[in-house]
Amino acid sequence: GAVVSQHPSWVICKSGTSVKIECRSLDFQATTMFWYRQFPKQSLMLMATSNEGSKATYEQGVEKDKFLINHASLTLSTLTVTSAHPEDSSFYICSGEGRSGYGYTFGSGTRLTVV
Amino acid sequence: DAKTTQPTSMDCAEGRAANLPCNHSTISGNEYVYWYRQIHSQGPQYIIHGLKNNETNEMASLIITEDRKSSTLILPHATLRDTAVYYCIVTNNNAGNMLTFGGGTRLMVKP
């Protein structure tokens, strides 16, 4: 089946530093990948849509200069949280469309803690 | 995407069937019903989807009412490992169409 590999699974960083999260589609080509954020006891909230070879589309309220998304190939999308602050601490999840017509495949998520 | 309404939480005894309802009264004719689940601290997992016919796979069954305004996900023999948040999402199958998650149902399977 379709697999999305996401890493790191967890990261702790100091306030003001940047963190990069990678998502790779292992057995399919992902023209589009989605990045979600999930705070404790809440549902997933879409942050941005990442399209291979073009600029990402950000949801309202998501700072594009803070959350840098790169989708340079059909198998790799990255999210960089720049100048991280404690309020950026969250669970970040990516997803891509795997097997056609069978919904999206999600990565295992990255728990970011900013101290 | 059309909105869905699900109960916030449900309990189920281990070995019994878990029936999770979902209302999607504003679903459009070209929109499918998808079910995902999220086990704690993991990414969501695809379970099943359907358009208007009932569907069954190795994980679950999906019953969609004739008017398509509601559906029920059935886990025939719930196990402790089925404890998770279950999300019902309606969306069309166009490539690149995003999934919008509601609150989901927190299913607790108890021994």
mmCIF file of N, CA, C and O in Angstrom, chain A residues 16-91:
data_model
loop_
_atom_site.group_PDB
_atom_site.id
_atom_site.type_symbol
_atom_site.label_atom_id
_atom_site.label_comp_id
_atom_site.label_asym_id
_atom_site.label_seq_id
_atom_site.Cartn_x
_atom_site.Cartn_y
_atom_site.Cartn_z
ATOM 1 N N GLY A 16 13.666 30.170 19.035
ATOM 2 C CA GLY A 16 14.450 30.971 18.114
ATOM 3 C C GLY A 16 15.169 30.172 17.045
ATOM 4 O O GLY A 16 15.652 30.734 16.057
ATOM 5 N N THR A 17 15.235 28.869 17.210
ATOM 6 C CA THR A 17 15.900 28.030 16.212
ATOM 7 C C THR A 17 14.891 27.532 15.187
ATOM 8 O O THR A 17 13.681 27.730 15.336
ATOM 9 N N SER A 18 15.407 26.899 14.132
ATOM 10 C CA SER A 18 14.541 26.377 13.063
ATOM 11 C C SER A 18 14.562 24.863 13.063
ATOM 12 O O SER A 18 15.568 24.243 13.409
ATOM 13 N N VAL A 19 13.476 24.279 12.661
ATOM 14 C CA VAL A 19 13.349 22.823 12.613
ATOM 15 C C VAL A 19 12.781 22.409 11.260
ATOM 16 O O VAL A 19 11.810 23.002 10.797
ATOM 17 N N LYS A 20 13.374 21.395 10.668
ATOM 18 C CA LYS A 20 12.881 20.894 9.381
ATOM 19 C C LYS A 20 12.245 19.523 9.580
ATOM 20 O O LYS A 20 12.820 18.638 10.211
ATOM 21 N N ILE A 21 11.074 19.377 9.001
ATOM 22 C CA ILE A 21 10.360 18.100 9.043
ATOM 23 C C ILE A 21 10.248 17.590 7.606
ATOM 24 O O ILE A 21 9.879 18.352 6.708
ATOM 25 N N GLU A 22 10.553 16.329 7.410
ATOM 26 C CA GLU A 22 10.528 15.746 6.061
ATOM 27 C C GLU A 22 9.420 14.716 5.916
ATOM 28 O O GLU A 22 9.168 13.927 6.827
ATOM 29 N N CYS A 23 8.811 14.722 4.742
ATOM 30 C CA CYS A 23 7.841 13.682 4.402
ATOM 31 C C CYS A 23 8.193 13.114 3.045
ATOM 32 O O CYS A 23 8.306 13.852 2.073
ATOM 33 N N ARG A 24 8.357 11.820 2.991
ATOM 34 C CA ARG A 24 8.682 11.133 1.755
ATOM 35 C C ARG A 24 7.592 10.117 1.413
ATOM 36 O O ARG A 24 7.165 9.349 2.274
ATOM 37 N N SER A 25 7.169 10.152 0.156
ATOM 38 C CA SER A 25 6.257 9.114 -0.307
ATOM 39 C C SER A 25 7.134 7.989 -0.835
ATOM 40 O O SER A 25 7.929 8.193 -1.749
ATOM 41 N N LEU A 26 7.019 6.810 -0.245
ATOM 42 C CA LEU A 26 7.957 5.730 -0.517
ATOM 43 C C LEU A 26 7.611 4.923 -1.764
ATOM 44 O O LEU A 26 8.487 4.397 -2.426
ATOM 45 N N ASP A 27 6.345 4.770 -2.058
ATOM 46 C CA ASP A 27 5.974 3.890 -3.162
ATOM 47 C C ASP A 27 4.959 4.524 -4.094
ATOM 48 O O ASP A 27 4.267 3.831 -4.834
ATOM 49 N N PHE A 28 4.879 5.848 -4.062
ATOM 50 C CA PHE A 28 4.019 6.543 -5.006
ATOM 51 C C PHE A 28 4.547 7.953 -5.178
ATOM 52 O O PHE A 28 5.346 8.441 -4.375
ATOM 53 N N GLN A 29 4.102 8.586 -6.229
ATOM 54 C CA GLN A 29 4.504 9.950 -6.487
ATOM 55 C C GLN A 29 3.411 10.897 -6.012
ATOM 56 O O GLN A 29 2.253 10.754 -6.397
ATOM 57 N N ALA A 30 3.782 11.824 -5.187
ATOM 58 C CA ALA A 30 2.809 12.730 -4.587
ATOM 59 C C ALA A 30 2.920 14.110 -5.228
ATOM 60 O O ALA A 30 3.792 14.893 -4.866
ATOM 61 N N THR A 31 2.047 14.377 -6.173
ATOM 62 C CA THR A 31 2.027 15.707 -6.783
ATOM 63 C C THR A 31 1.637 16.748 -5.748
ATOM 64 O O THR A 31 2.129 17.863 -5.743
ATOM 65 N N THR A 32 0.733 16.349 -4.880
ATOM 66 C CA THR A 32 0.241 17.240 -3.839
ATOM 67 C C THR A 32 0.426 16.592 -2.471
ATOM 68 O O THR A 32 0.137 15.403 -2.306
ATOM 69 N N MET A 33 0.902 17.366 -1.545
ATOM 70 C CA MET A 33 0.957 16.899 -0.158
ATOM 71 C C MET A 33 0.364 17.984 0.735
ATOM 72 O O MET A 33 0.418 19.177 0.407
ATOM 73 N N PHE A 34 -0.235 17.550 1.810
ATOM 74 C CA PHE A 34 -0.881 18.460 2.743
ATOM 75 C C PHE A 34 -0.159 18.425 4.085
ATOM 76 O O PHE A 34 0.286 17.368 4.527
ATOM 77 N N TRP A 35 -0.083 19.587 4.704
ATOM 78 C CA TRP A 35 0.525 19.673 6.021
ATOM 79 C C TRP A 35 -0.534 20.115 7.026
ATOM 80 O O TRP A 35 -1.232 21.107 6.815
ATOM 81 N N TYR A 36 -0.631 19.348 8.098
ATOM 82 C CA TYR A 36 -1.598 19.613 9.152
ATOM 83 C C TYR A 36 -0.861 19.873 10.454
ATOM 84 O O TYR A 36 0.264 19.426 10.667
ATOM 85 N N ARG A 37 -1.575 20.529 11.343
ATOM 86 C CA ARG A 37 -1.070 20.764 12.695
ATOM 87 C C ARG A 37 -2.171 20.328 13.656
ATOM 88 O O ARG A 37 -3.357 20.550 13.391
ATOM 89 N N GLN A 38 -1.781 19.730 14.762
ATOM 90 C CA GLN A 38 -2.766 19.251 15.726
ATOM 91 C C GLN A 38 -2.302 19.590 17.134
ATOM 92 O O GLN A 38 -1.263 19.092 17.584
ATOM 93 N N PHE A 39 -3.083 20.407 17.808
ATOM 94 C CA PHE A 39 -2.797 20.737 19.205
ATOM 95 C C PHE A 39 -3.473 19.693 20.094
ATOM 96 O O PHE A 39 -4.423 19.020 19.672
ATOM 97 N N PRO A 40 -2.998 19.572 21.333
ATOM 98 C CA PRO A 40 -3.548 18.547 22.233
ATOM 99 C C PRO A 40 -5.065 18.608 22.339
ATOM 100 O O PRO A 40 -5.647 19.684 22.461
ATOM 101 N N LYS A 41 -5.673 17.451 22.260
ATOM 102 C CA LYS A 41 -7.124 17.277 22.394
ATOM 103 C C LYS A 41 -7.917 18.019 21.314
ATOM 104 O O LYS A 41 -9.115 18.256 21.478
ATOM 105 N N GLN A 42 -7.271 18.369 20.231
ATOM 106 C CA GLN A 42 -7.977 19.026 19.131
ATOM 107 C C GLN A 42 -7.841 18.185 17.866
ATOM 108 O O GLN A 42 -7.061 17.241 17.798
ATOM 109 N N SER A 43 -8.616 18.578 16.853
ATOM 110 C CA SER A 43 -8.574 17.866 15.587
ATOM 111 C C SER A 43 -7.437 18.394 14.721
ATOM 112 O O SER A 43 -6.744 19.344 15.086
ATOM 113 N N LEU A 44 -7.238 17.764 13.594
ATOM 114 C CA LEU A 44 -6.202 18.207 12.664
ATOM 115 C C LEU A 44 -6.670 19.473 11.956
ATOM 116 O O LEU A 44 -7.811 19.558 11.492
ATOM 117 N N MET A 45 -5.768 20.431 11.839
ATOM 118 C CA MET A 45 -6.065 21.661 11.130
ATOM 119 C C MET A 45 -5.105 21.779 9.952
ATOM 120 O O MET A 45 -3.892 21.704 10.123
ATOM 121 N N LEU A 46 -5.661 21.967 8.766
ATOM 122 C CA LEU A 46 -4.829 22.101 7.572
ATOM 123 C C LEU A 46 -4.040 23.403 7.642
ATOM 124 O O LEU A 46 -4.599 24.467 7.912
ATOM 125 N N MET A 47 -2.733 23.286 7.414
ATOM 126 C CA MET A 47 -1.884 24.472 7.386
ATOM 127 C C MET A 47 -1.650 24.939 5.958
ATOM 128 O O MET A 47 -1.733 26.127 5.663
ATOM 129 N N ALA A 48 -1.309 23.997 5.094
ATOM 130 C CA ALA A 48 -0.929 24.375 3.745
ATOM 131 C C ALA A 48 -1.005 23.182 2.817
ATOM 132 O O ALA A 48 -0.952 22.025 3.247
ATOM 133 N N THR A 49 -1.129 23.516 1.547
ATOM 134 C CA THR A 49 -1.113 22.516 0.481
ATOM 135 C C THR A 49 0.166 22.713 -0.305
ATOM 136 O O THR A 49 0.455 23.821 -0.776
ATOM 137 N N SER A 50 0.901 21.637 -0.440
ATOM 138 C CA SER A 50 2.208 21.686 -1.083
ATOM 139 C C SER A 50 2.118 21.034 -2.458
ATOM 140 O O SER A 50 1.700 19.900 -2.578
ATOM 141 N N ASN A 51 2.486 21.765 -3.493
ATOM 142 C CA ASN A 51 2.441 21.241 -4.853
ATOM 143 C C ASN A 51 3.842 21.145 -5.428
ATOM 144 O O ASN A 51 4.622 22.099 -5.344
ATOM 145 N N GLU A 52 4.139 20.013 -5.993
ATOM 146 C CA GLU A 52 5.467 19.775 -6.554
ATOM 147 C C GLU A 52 5.801 20.812 -7.613
ATOM 148 O O GLU A 52 5.030 21.033 -8.547
ATOM 149 N N GLY A 53 6.935 21.466 -7.424
ATOM 150 C CA GLY A 53 7.415 22.411 -8.407
ATOM 151 C C GLY A 53 6.787 23.787 -8.369
ATOM 152 O O GLY A 53 7.088 24.627 -9.223
ATOM 153 N N SER A 54 5.928 24.040 -7.414
ATOM 154 C CA SER A 54 5.327 25.368 -7.324
ATOM 155 C C SER A 54 5.198 25.782 -5.861
ATOM 156 O O SER A 54 5.484 25.010 -4.952
ATOM 157 N N LYS A 55 4.756 27.010 -5.677
ATOM 158 C CA LYS A 55 4.651 27.528 -4.310
ATOM 159 C C LYS A 55 3.489 26.877 -3.567
ATOM 160 O O LYS A 55 2.456 26.556 -4.161
ATOM 161 N N ALA A 56 3.664 26.760 -2.282
ATOM 162 C CA ALA A 56 2.608 26.176 -1.453
ATOM 163 C C ALA A 56 1.468 27.169 -1.276
ATOM 164 O O ALA A 56 1.650 28.385 -1.374
ATOM 165 N N THR A 57 0.308 26.627 -1.022
ATOM 166 C CA THR A 57 -0.864 27.444 -0.720
ATOM 167 C C THR A 57 -1.148 27.330 0.763
ATOM 168 O O THR A 57 -1.344 26.225 1.273
ATOM 169 N N TYR A 58 -1.190 28.457 1.447
ATOM 170 C CA TYR A 58 -1.346 28.456 2.901
ATOM 171 C C TYR A 58 -2.787 28.788 3.296
ATOM 172 O O TYR A 58 -3.452 29.596 2.650
ATOM 173 N N GLU A 59 -3.212 28.177 4.356
ATOM 174 C CA GLU A 59 -4.541 28.474 4.892
ATOM 175 C C GLU A 59 -4.500 29.818 5.623
ATOM 176 O O GLU A 59 -3.430 30.298 6.045
ATOM 177 N N GLN A 60 -5.663 30.404 5.741
ATOM 178 C CA GLN A 60 -5.756 31.704 6.396
ATOM 179 C C GLN A 60 -5.223 31.609 7.818
ATOM 180 O O GLN A 60 -5.550 30.678 8.553
ATOM 181 N N GLY A 61 -4.402 32.571 8.169
ATOM 182 C CA GLY A 61 -3.866 32.606 9.519
ATOM 183 C C GLY A 61 -2.547 31.885 9.692
ATOM 184 O O GLY A 61 -1.943 31.950 10.763
ATOM 185 N N VAL A 62 -2.089 31.192 8.662
ATOM 186 C CA VAL A 62 -0.806 30.487 8.732
ATOM 187 C C VAL A 62 0.248 31.354 8.058
ATOM 188 O O VAL A 62 0.111 31.713 6.895
ATOM 189 N N GLU A 63 1.296 31.667 8.794
ATOM 190 C CA GLU A 63 2.337 32.557 8.272
ATOM 191 C C GLU A 63 3.257 31.808 7.324
ATOM 192 O O GLU A 63 4.003 30.905 7.741
ATOM 193 N N LYS A 64 3.266 32.214 6.064
ATOM 194 C CA LYS A 64 4.077 31.506 5.080
ATOM 195 C C LYS A 64 5.565 31.730 5.286
ATOM 196 O O LYS A 64 6.387 30.898 4.889
ATOM 197 N N ASP A 65 5.937 32.850 5.903
ATOM 198 C CA ASP A 65 7.360 33.105 6.139
ATOM 199 C C ASP A 65 7.872 32.359 7.357
ATOM 200 O O ASP A 65 9.079 32.241 7.557
ATOM 201 N N LYS A 66 6.953 31.893 8.161
ATOM 202 C CA LYS A 66 7.356 31.158 9.360
ATOM 203 C C LYS A 66 7.368 29.656 9.078
ATOM 204 O O LYS A 66 8.236 28.939 9.566
ATOM 205 N N PHE A 67 6.430 29.216 8.312
ATOM 206 C CA PHE A 67 6.317 27.795 7.978
ATOM 207 C C PHE A 67 6.655 27.626 6.501
ATOM 208 O O PHE A 67 5.799 27.722 5.628
ATOM 209 N N LEU A 68 7.921 27.353 6.260
ATOM 210 C CA LEU A 68 8.416 27.246 4.891
ATOM 211 C C LEU A 68 8.204 25.836 4.365
ATOM 212 O O LEU A 68 8.643 24.864 4.983
ATOM 213 N N ILE A 69 7.556 25.764 3.220
ATOM 214 C CA ILE A 69 7.283 24.461 2.626
ATOM 215 C C ILE A 69 7.982 24.360 1.294
ATOM 216 O O ILE A 69 7.912 25.263 0.465
ATOM 217 N N ASN A 70 8.677 23.243 1.119
ATOM 218 C CA ASN A 70 9.366 22.969 -0.132
ATOM 219 C C ASN A 70 8.938 21.611 -0.647
ATOM 220 O O ASN A 70 8.929 20.637 0.083
ATOM 221 N N HIS A 71 8.585 21.561 -1.927
ATOM 222 C CA HIS A 71 8.142 20.296 -2.530
ATOM 223 C C HIS A 71 8.874 20.158 -3.854
ATOM 224 O O HIS A 71 8.276 20.266 -4.922
ATOM 225 N N ALA A 72 10.167 19.927 -3.744
ATOM 226 C CA ALA A 72 11.036 19.971 -4.921
ATOM 227 C C ALA A 72 10.953 18.734 -5.790
ATOM 228 O O ALA A 72 11.355 18.759 -6.954
ATOM 229 N N SER A 73 10.455 17.638 -5.245
ATOM 230 C CA SER A 73 10.339 16.427 -6.053
ATOM 231 C C SER A 73 9.005 15.751 -5.767
ATOM 232 O O SER A 73 8.299 16.130 -4.826
ATOM 233 N N LEU A 74 8.674 14.766 -6.571
ATOM 234 C CA LEU A 74 7.397 14.078 -6.410
ATOM 235 C C LEU A 74 7.363 13.145 -5.210
ATOM 236 O O LEU A 74 6.322 12.578 -4.895
ATOM 237 N N THR A 75 8.495 12.997 -4.542
ATOM 238 C CA THR A 75 8.529 12.081 -3.405
ATOM 239 C C THR A 75 8.958 12.753 -2.107
ATOM 240 O O THR A 75 9.070 12.083 -1.082
ATOM 241 N N LEU A 76 9.202 14.055 -2.133
ATOM 242 C CA LEU A 76 9.685 14.701 -0.921
ATOM 243 C C LEU A 76 9.070 16.082 -0.745
ATOM 244 O O LEU A 76 9.129 16.920 -1.635
ATOM 245 N N SER A 77 8.496 16.287 0.427
ATOM 246 C CA SER A 77 8.018 17.606 0.824
ATOM 247 C C SER A 77 8.571 17.891 2.211
ATOM 248 O O SER A 77 8.633 16.992 3.052
ATOM 249 N N THR A 78 9.003 19.132 2.421
ATOM 250 C CA THR A 78 9.547 19.484 3.724
ATOM 251 C C THR A 78 8.839 20.706 4.285
ATOM 252 O O THR A 78 8.403 21.589 3.545
ATOM 253 N N LEU A 79 8.724 20.720 5.591
ATOM 254 C CA LEU A 79 8.166 21.851 6.332
ATOM 255 C C LEU A 79 9.235 22.322 7.297
ATOM 256 O O LEU A 79 9.731 21.522 8.105
ATOM 257 N N THR A 80 9.600 23.587 7.183
ATOM 258 C CA THR A 80 10.573 24.156 8.112
ATOM 259 C C THR A 80 9.884 25.186 8.982
ATOM 260 O O THR A 80 9.306 26.147 8.463
ATOM 261 N N VAL A 81 9.953 24.968 10.264
ATOM 262 C CA VAL A 81 9.411 25.924 11.223
ATOM 263 C C VAL A 81 10.560 26.857 11.588
ATOM 264 O O VAL A 81 11.541 26.425 12.223
ATOM 265 N N THR A 82 10.481 28.089 11.164
ATOM 266 C CA THR A 82 11.577 29.018 11.395
ATOM 267 C C THR A 82 11.336 29.830 12.664
ATOM 268 O O THR A 82 10.197 30.107 13.043
ATOM 269 N N SER A 83 12.435 30.169 13.318
ATOM 270 C CA SER A 83 12.364 30.964 14.540
ATOM 271 C C SER A 83 11.237 30.445 15.450
ATOM 272 O O SER A 83 10.282 31.164 15.775
ATOM 273 N N ALA A 84 11.371 29.196 15.809
ATOM 274 C CA ALA A 84 10.306 28.540 16.571
ATOM 275 C C ALA A 84 10.119 29.164 17.946
ATOM 276 O O ALA A 84 11.077 29.599 18.593
ATOM 277 N N HIS A 85 8.870 29.191 18.367
ATOM 278 C CA HIS A 85 8.520 29.678 19.690
ATOM 279 C C HIS A 85 7.687 28.609 20.402
ATOM 280 O O HIS A 85 7.125 27.720 19.747
ATOM 281 N N PRO A 86 7.586 28.699 21.709
ATOM 282 C CA PRO A 86 6.829 27.673 22.440
ATOM 283 C C PRO A 86 5.413 27.449 21.911
ATOM 284 O O PRO A 86 4.913 26.325 21.939
ATOM 285 N N GLU A 87 4.780 28.497 21.403
ATOM 286 C CA GLU A 87 3.415 28.333 20.892
ATOM 287 C C GLU A 87 3.360 27.513 19.600
ATOM 288 O O GLU A 87 2.276 27.140 19.144
ATOM 289 N N ASP A 88 4.524 27.275 18.996
ATOM 290 C CA ASP A 88 4.594 26.425 17.800
ATOM 291 C C ASP A 88 4.654 24.947 18.180
ATOM 292 O O ASP A 88 4.594 24.071 17.290
ATOM 293 N N SER A 89 4.784 24.680 19.452
ATOM 294 C CA SER A 89 4.811 23.287 19.904
ATOM 295 C C SER A 89 3.492 22.631 19.518
ATOM 296 O O SER A 89 2.411 23.110 19.859
ATOM 297 N N SER A 90 3.589 21.539 18.791
ATOM 298 C CA SER A 90 2.386 20.903 18.266
ATOM 299 C C SER A 90 2.767 19.573 17.631
ATOM 300 O O SER A 90 3.933 19.197 17.592
ATOM 301 N N PHE A 91 1.764 18.884 17.116
ATOM 302 C CA PHE A 91 1.958 17.646 16.371
ATOM 303 C C PHE A 91 1.729 17.980 14.911
ATOM 304 O O PHE A 91 0.654 18.435 14.521
#
